[in-house]
Amino acid sequence: MEFFFRVKTVAEVLDIISSFPPLPEEEVDLSEALGRFAAGNILSPEDLPPFSRSTMDGYAVRAEETFGAREGEPTVLKVVGEIPMGQAPDFSLGPGEAARIATGGMLPQGANAVVMVEHTETIGDLVEILRPVAPGENVLRKGEDISQEDIIIKGGTRFTPALLGLLAGVGIGRVQVRQRPRVAIISTGDELVPSQERPAPGQIRDINTISLSAAIMEAGGLALPMGIVPDDEEALFKAVSLALEEAEVVLISGGSSVGTRDYTLKVIERLPGSELLCHGLAVRPGKPTILARVGHKAVFGLPGQVTSALLVFYILVRPLVCHLQGAQGKELFLPRTWARVSRNLASAMGREDYIRAHLSFNEDGLWAEPIFGRSGLLSPLARAQGLIRIPQNSEGVYQGEMVEIFLLP
Ligand SMILES: Nc1nc2c(c(=O)[nH]1)N[C@H]1C(S)=C(S)[C@@H](COP(=O)(O)OP(=O)(O)OC[C@H]3O[C@@H](n4cnc5c(N)ncnc54)[C@H](O)[C@@H]3O)O[C@H]1N2
Ligand code: MOO
């Protein structure tokens, strides 16, 4: 029997993944850009805010004139007008003058600070300033949020709600992104029935199609579920060939191991122009992972075990789906943090371990409590908020040691 003859490390496979060409660019509305990646740096065409604005309701003043003001010894200024919202003031502030202003109002020429209304007393057309303000106090300077020519977002970075807001704020309505990769999912196994159907004895419902589809969408890809294929080499060959016409990435769930009914490897090797890049990954769980290149497209054989399939997705497929969309650097991976581990964990040298973990805070910071369970069980993963990564060159970690955590979507 042929065993895993090309066990590769996660780092090696990630390196291979970076050699797939990113997809072509397209332009989309801001409303469609959330979670996608900027194709290049975006520079601001203007200042935000475009003029200096008050951050408080009160009086626009010349800060220097308020120095030394206090209750009993106020600075008295003449109120020369009120600044209407949404309009530029049609006057400037001279010495000894103040103007009523609302939060967000445009500072008049001559003013450089705002005194909050609760620190003033009005007497007719005069205002007593009861506390001093420093220059710039209670004011958002023109260009303080973003200056013209500032880089708002770097190429390869994911659009977040706040970044989209900044782009809207400087009048950018459309952005360049890379196309969403289409990712086909083929579930294999004679025992599988569609999840809406009632399984007969010996059958189980197809879980991986839905969990992988959701993971693909979370990563910004377009999920193409191709249905269930029986343990039959010809049927699988046909399904994979069809999937390769439709998608840039094909996931075959199940049949990746070394059993007599595991046809994934045979089928991949038969695909015209296919190049086997990895059969066997130095990771637990997920060892029987396959990756091949067919032209510019990637075909993964994912382990059928429900947790292994999703974990390998997060470790390898998600970075590819992000890379194809132009993601760079840490944007390729799930967000990472560090936590103390709540118990000793053993690991074997030469392989990375990913352990599901419950995350919680106490007075020492973030703690990761491992959740154990075989890879055929899904609820330990469903209960986890993170994955502890034990690197390849480690024999394990001691209770209280800091460990790297991937935060689960
Ligand atoms: N002799 C050995 N046997 C196995 C090894 C090994 O090294 N030597 N590795 C084990 C590991 S680890 C894994 S992981 C599995 C991987 O097996 P396959 O990728 O060939 O997957 P299947 O055999 O088709 O399925 C495994 C398991 O998962 C269930 N499954 C599959 N697809 C789905 C689905 N879409 N929804 C729900 N459940 C699914 C399937 O019924 C099996 O129970 O191999 C081990 N064996
Ligand atoms: O390596 Mo398997 O993927 O443990 O279940």
PDB file of C-alpha atoms in Angstrom, residues 158-275:
ATOM      1  CA  ARG A 158      -8.645  43.731   4.174  1.00  0.00           C
ATOM      2  CA  PHE A 159     -11.359  46.390   4.025  1.00  0.00           C
ATOM      3  CA  THR A 160     -12.894  46.768   7.480  1.00  0.00           C
ATOM      4  CA  PRO A 161     -15.977  48.803   8.409  1.00  0.00           C
ATOM      5  CA  ALA A 162     -13.794  51.645   9.743  1.00  0.00           C
ATOM      6  CA  LEU A 163     -11.588  51.731   6.626  1.00  0.00           C
ATOM      7  CA  LEU A 164     -14.681  51.781   4.412  1.00  0.00           C
ATOM      8  CA  GLY A 165     -15.975  54.701   6.478  1.00  0.00           C
ATOM      9  CA  LEU A 166     -12.720  56.618   5.930  1.00  0.00           C
ATOM     10  CA  LEU A 167     -12.907  56.010   2.185  1.00  0.00           C
ATOM     11  CA  ALA A 168     -16.483  57.302   2.144  1.00  0.00           C
ATOM     12  CA  GLY A 169     -15.341  60.302   4.182  1.00  0.00           C
ATOM     13  CA  VAL A 170     -12.867  61.366   1.493  1.00  0.00           C
ATOM     14  CA  GLY A 171     -15.264  60.743  -1.373  1.00  0.00           C
ATOM     15  CA  ILE A 172     -13.923  57.433  -2.703  1.00  0.00           C
ATOM     16  CA  GLY A 173     -16.934  55.406  -3.840  1.00  0.00           C
ATOM     17  CA  ARG A 174     -15.372  52.511  -5.736  1.00  0.00           C
ATOM     18  CA  VAL A 175     -12.270  50.470  -5.045  1.00  0.00           C
ATOM     19  CA  GLN A 176     -10.052  47.990  -6.875  1.00  0.00           C
ATOM     20  CA  VAL A 177     -10.093  44.479  -5.446  1.00  0.00           C
ATOM     21  CA  ARG A 178      -9.293  41.057  -6.849  1.00  0.00           C
ATOM     22  CA  GLN A 179     -12.045  38.699  -7.920  1.00  0.00           C
ATOM     23  CA  ARG A 180     -13.445  36.304  -5.376  1.00  0.00           C
ATOM     24  CA  PRO A 181     -12.094  32.796  -5.937  1.00  0.00           C
ATOM     25  CA  ARG A 182     -14.689  30.177  -6.756  1.00  0.00           C
ATOM     26  CA  VAL A 183     -14.117  27.197  -4.498  1.00  0.00           C
ATOM     27  CA  ALA A 184     -15.855  23.929  -5.356  1.00  0.00           C
ATOM     28  CA  ILE A 185     -16.610  21.354  -2.658  1.00  0.00           C
ATOM     29  CA  ILE A 186     -17.022  17.696  -3.453  1.00  0.00           C
ATOM     30  CA  SER A 187     -18.002  15.450  -0.560  1.00  0.00           C
ATOM     31  CA  THR A 188     -17.073  11.835  -1.125  1.00  0.00           C
ATOM     32  CA  GLY A 189     -18.260   8.725   0.636  1.00  0.00           C
ATOM     33  CA  ASP A 190     -20.842   5.951   0.113  1.00  0.00           C
ATOM     34  CA  GLU A 191     -22.051   6.584   3.655  1.00  0.00           C
ATOM     35  CA  LEU A 192     -23.051  10.221   3.044  1.00  0.00           C
ATOM     36  CA  VAL A 193     -26.550  11.558   2.415  1.00  0.00           C
ATOM     37  CA  PRO A 194     -27.542  15.187   1.904  1.00  0.00           C
ATOM     38  CA  SER A 195     -28.081  16.809   5.286  1.00  0.00           C
ATOM     39  CA  GLN A 196     -31.785  17.401   4.586  1.00  0.00           C
ATOM     40  CA  GLU A 197     -32.369  13.656   4.162  1.00  0.00           C
ATOM     41  CA  ARG A 198     -32.906  11.034   6.846  1.00  0.00           C
ATOM     42  CA  PRO A 199     -29.933   8.657   6.891  1.00  0.00           C
ATOM     43  CA  ALA A 200     -30.570   4.897   6.800  1.00  0.00           C
ATOM     44  CA  PRO A 201     -28.613   2.732   9.279  1.00  0.00           C
ATOM     45  CA  GLY A 202     -24.910   3.030   8.441  1.00  0.00           C
ATOM     46  CA  GLN A 203     -25.358   6.357   6.670  1.00  0.00           C
ATOM     47  CA  ILE A 204     -24.534   9.805   8.010  1.00  0.00           C
ATOM     48  CA  ARG A 205     -25.501  13.283   6.947  1.00  0.00           C
ATOM     49  CA  ASP A 206     -23.019  15.329   4.907  1.00  0.00           C
ATOM     50  CA  ILE A 207     -21.554  17.898   7.303  1.00  0.00           C
ATOM     51  CA  ASN A 208     -18.473  19.053   5.415  1.00  0.00           C
ATOM     52  CA  THR A 209     -20.313  20.577   2.468  1.00  0.00           C
ATOM     53  CA  ILE A 210     -22.029  23.115   4.681  1.00  0.00           C
ATOM     54  CA  SER A 211     -19.179  23.768   7.122  1.00  0.00           C
ATOM     55  CA  LEU A 212     -16.640  24.219   4.324  1.00  0.00           C
ATOM     56  CA  SER A 213     -19.056  26.409   2.306  1.00  0.00           C
ATOM     57  CA  ALA A 214     -19.450  28.684   5.320  1.00  0.00           C
ATOM     58  CA  ALA A 215     -15.692  28.808   5.845  1.00  0.00           C
ATOM     59  CA  ILE A 216     -15.162  29.690   2.172  1.00  0.00           C
ATOM     60  CA  MET A 217     -17.647  32.553   2.418  1.00  0.00           C
ATOM     61  CA  GLU A 218     -16.013  33.833   5.603  1.00  0.00           C
ATOM     62  CA  ALA A 219     -12.690  33.893   3.730  1.00  0.00           C
ATOM     63  CA  GLY A 220     -14.216  35.961   0.913  1.00  0.00           C
ATOM     64  CA  GLY A 221     -14.542  33.121  -1.598  1.00  0.00           C
ATOM     65  CA  LEU A 222     -17.571  31.923  -3.536  1.00  0.00           C
ATOM     66  CA  ALA A 223     -18.611  28.453  -2.453  1.00  0.00           C
ATOM     67  CA  LEU A 224     -19.753  26.032  -5.171  1.00  0.00           C
ATOM     68  CA  PRO A 225     -21.136  22.902  -3.497  1.00  0.00           C
ATOM     69  CA  MET A 226     -20.951  20.086  -6.050  1.00  0.00           C
ATOM     70  CA  GLY A 227     -22.862  17.487  -4.055  1.00  0.00           C
ATOM     71  CA  ILE A 228     -21.950  14.033  -2.814  1.00  0.00           C
ATOM     72  CA  VAL A 229     -19.957  11.622  -4.931  1.00  0.00           C
ATOM     73  CA  PRO A 230     -19.855   7.884  -4.094  1.00  0.00           C
ATOM     74  CA  ASP A 231     -16.607   5.994  -3.524  1.00  0.00           C
ATOM     75  CA  ASP A 232     -16.153   5.354  -7.220  1.00  0.00           C
ATOM     76  CA  GLU A 233     -13.065   6.435  -9.108  1.00  0.00           C
ATOM     77  CA  GLU A 234     -14.827   7.298 -12.363  1.00  0.00           C
ATOM     78  CA  ALA A 235     -17.579   9.240 -10.646  1.00  0.00           C
ATOM     79  CA  LEU A 236     -14.985  11.208  -8.664  1.00  0.00           C
ATOM     80  CA  PHE A 237     -12.866  11.839 -11.756  1.00  0.00           C
ATOM     81  CA  LYS A 238     -15.906  13.243 -13.570  1.00  0.00           C
ATOM     82  CA  ALA A 239     -16.898  15.393 -10.613  1.00  0.00           C
ATOM     83  CA  VAL A 240     -13.412  16.842 -10.148  1.00  0.00           C
ATOM     84  CA  SER A 241     -13.021  17.504 -13.894  1.00  0.00           C
ATOM     85  CA  LEU A 242     -16.344  19.352 -13.889  1.00  0.00           C
ATOM     86  CA  ALA A 243     -15.397  21.289 -10.767  1.00  0.00           C
ATOM     87  CA  LEU A 244     -12.120  22.388 -12.368  1.00  0.00           C
ATOM     88  CA  GLU A 245     -14.093  23.963 -15.229  1.00  0.00           C
ATOM     89  CA  GLU A 246     -16.096  26.036 -12.766  1.00  0.00           C
ATOM     90  CA  ALA A 247     -13.683  26.874  -9.956  1.00  0.00           C
ATOM     91  CA  GLU A 248     -10.154  28.038  -9.219  1.00  0.00           C
ATOM     92  CA  VAL A 249      -9.912  25.838  -6.132  1.00  0.00           C
ATOM     93  CA  VAL A 250     -11.420  22.376  -5.716  1.00  0.00           C
ATOM     94  CA  LEU A 251     -11.837  20.770  -2.311  1.00  0.00           C
ATOM     95  CA  ILE A 252     -12.404  17.042  -2.202  1.00  0.00           C
ATOM     96  CA  SER A 253     -13.536  16.104   1.263  1.00  0.00           C
ATOM     97  CA  GLY A 254     -12.831  12.514   2.248  1.00  0.00           C
ATOM     98  CA  GLY A 255     -11.040   9.678   0.561  1.00  0.00           C
ATOM     99  CA  SER A 256      -7.680  11.335   1.119  1.00  0.00           C
ATOM    100  CA  SER A 257      -6.279   8.566   3.314  1.00  0.00           C
ATOM    101  CA  VAL A 258      -4.838   5.221   2.346  1.00  0.00           C
ATOM    102  CA  GLY A 259      -7.906   2.953   2.487  1.00  0.00           C
ATOM    103  CA  THR A 260      -8.925   0.787  -0.442  1.00  0.00           C
ATOM    104  CA  ARG A 261     -11.865   3.101  -1.125  1.00  0.00           C
ATOM    105  CA  ASP A 262      -9.785   6.290  -1.002  1.00  0.00           C
ATOM    106  CA  TYR A 263      -9.625   7.412  -4.618  1.00  0.00           C
ATOM    107  CA  THR A 264      -8.760  11.071  -4.196  1.00  0.00           C
ATOM    108  CA  LEU A 265      -5.047  10.650  -4.872  1.00  0.00           C
ATOM    109  CA  LYS A 266      -5.588   8.378  -7.901  1.00  0.00           C
ATOM    110  CA  VAL A 267      -8.070  10.812  -9.403  1.00  0.00           C
ATOM    111  CA  ILE A 268      -5.834  13.812  -8.828  1.00  0.00           C
ATOM    112  CA  GLU A 269      -2.903  12.039 -10.445  1.00  0.00           C
ATOM    113  CA  ARG A 270      -5.045  11.214 -13.491  1.00  0.00           C
ATOM    114  CA  LEU A 271      -6.096  14.823 -14.106  1.00  0.00           C
ATOM    115  CA  PRO A 272      -4.394  16.111 -17.263  1.00  0.00           C
ATOM    116  CA  GLY A 273      -1.441  18.326 -16.328  1.00  0.00           C
ATOM    117  CA  SER A 274      -1.733  17.730 -12.610  1.00  0.00           C
ATOM    118  CA  GLU A 275       1.293  18.097 -10.386  1.00  0.00           C
TER     119      GLU A 275
END
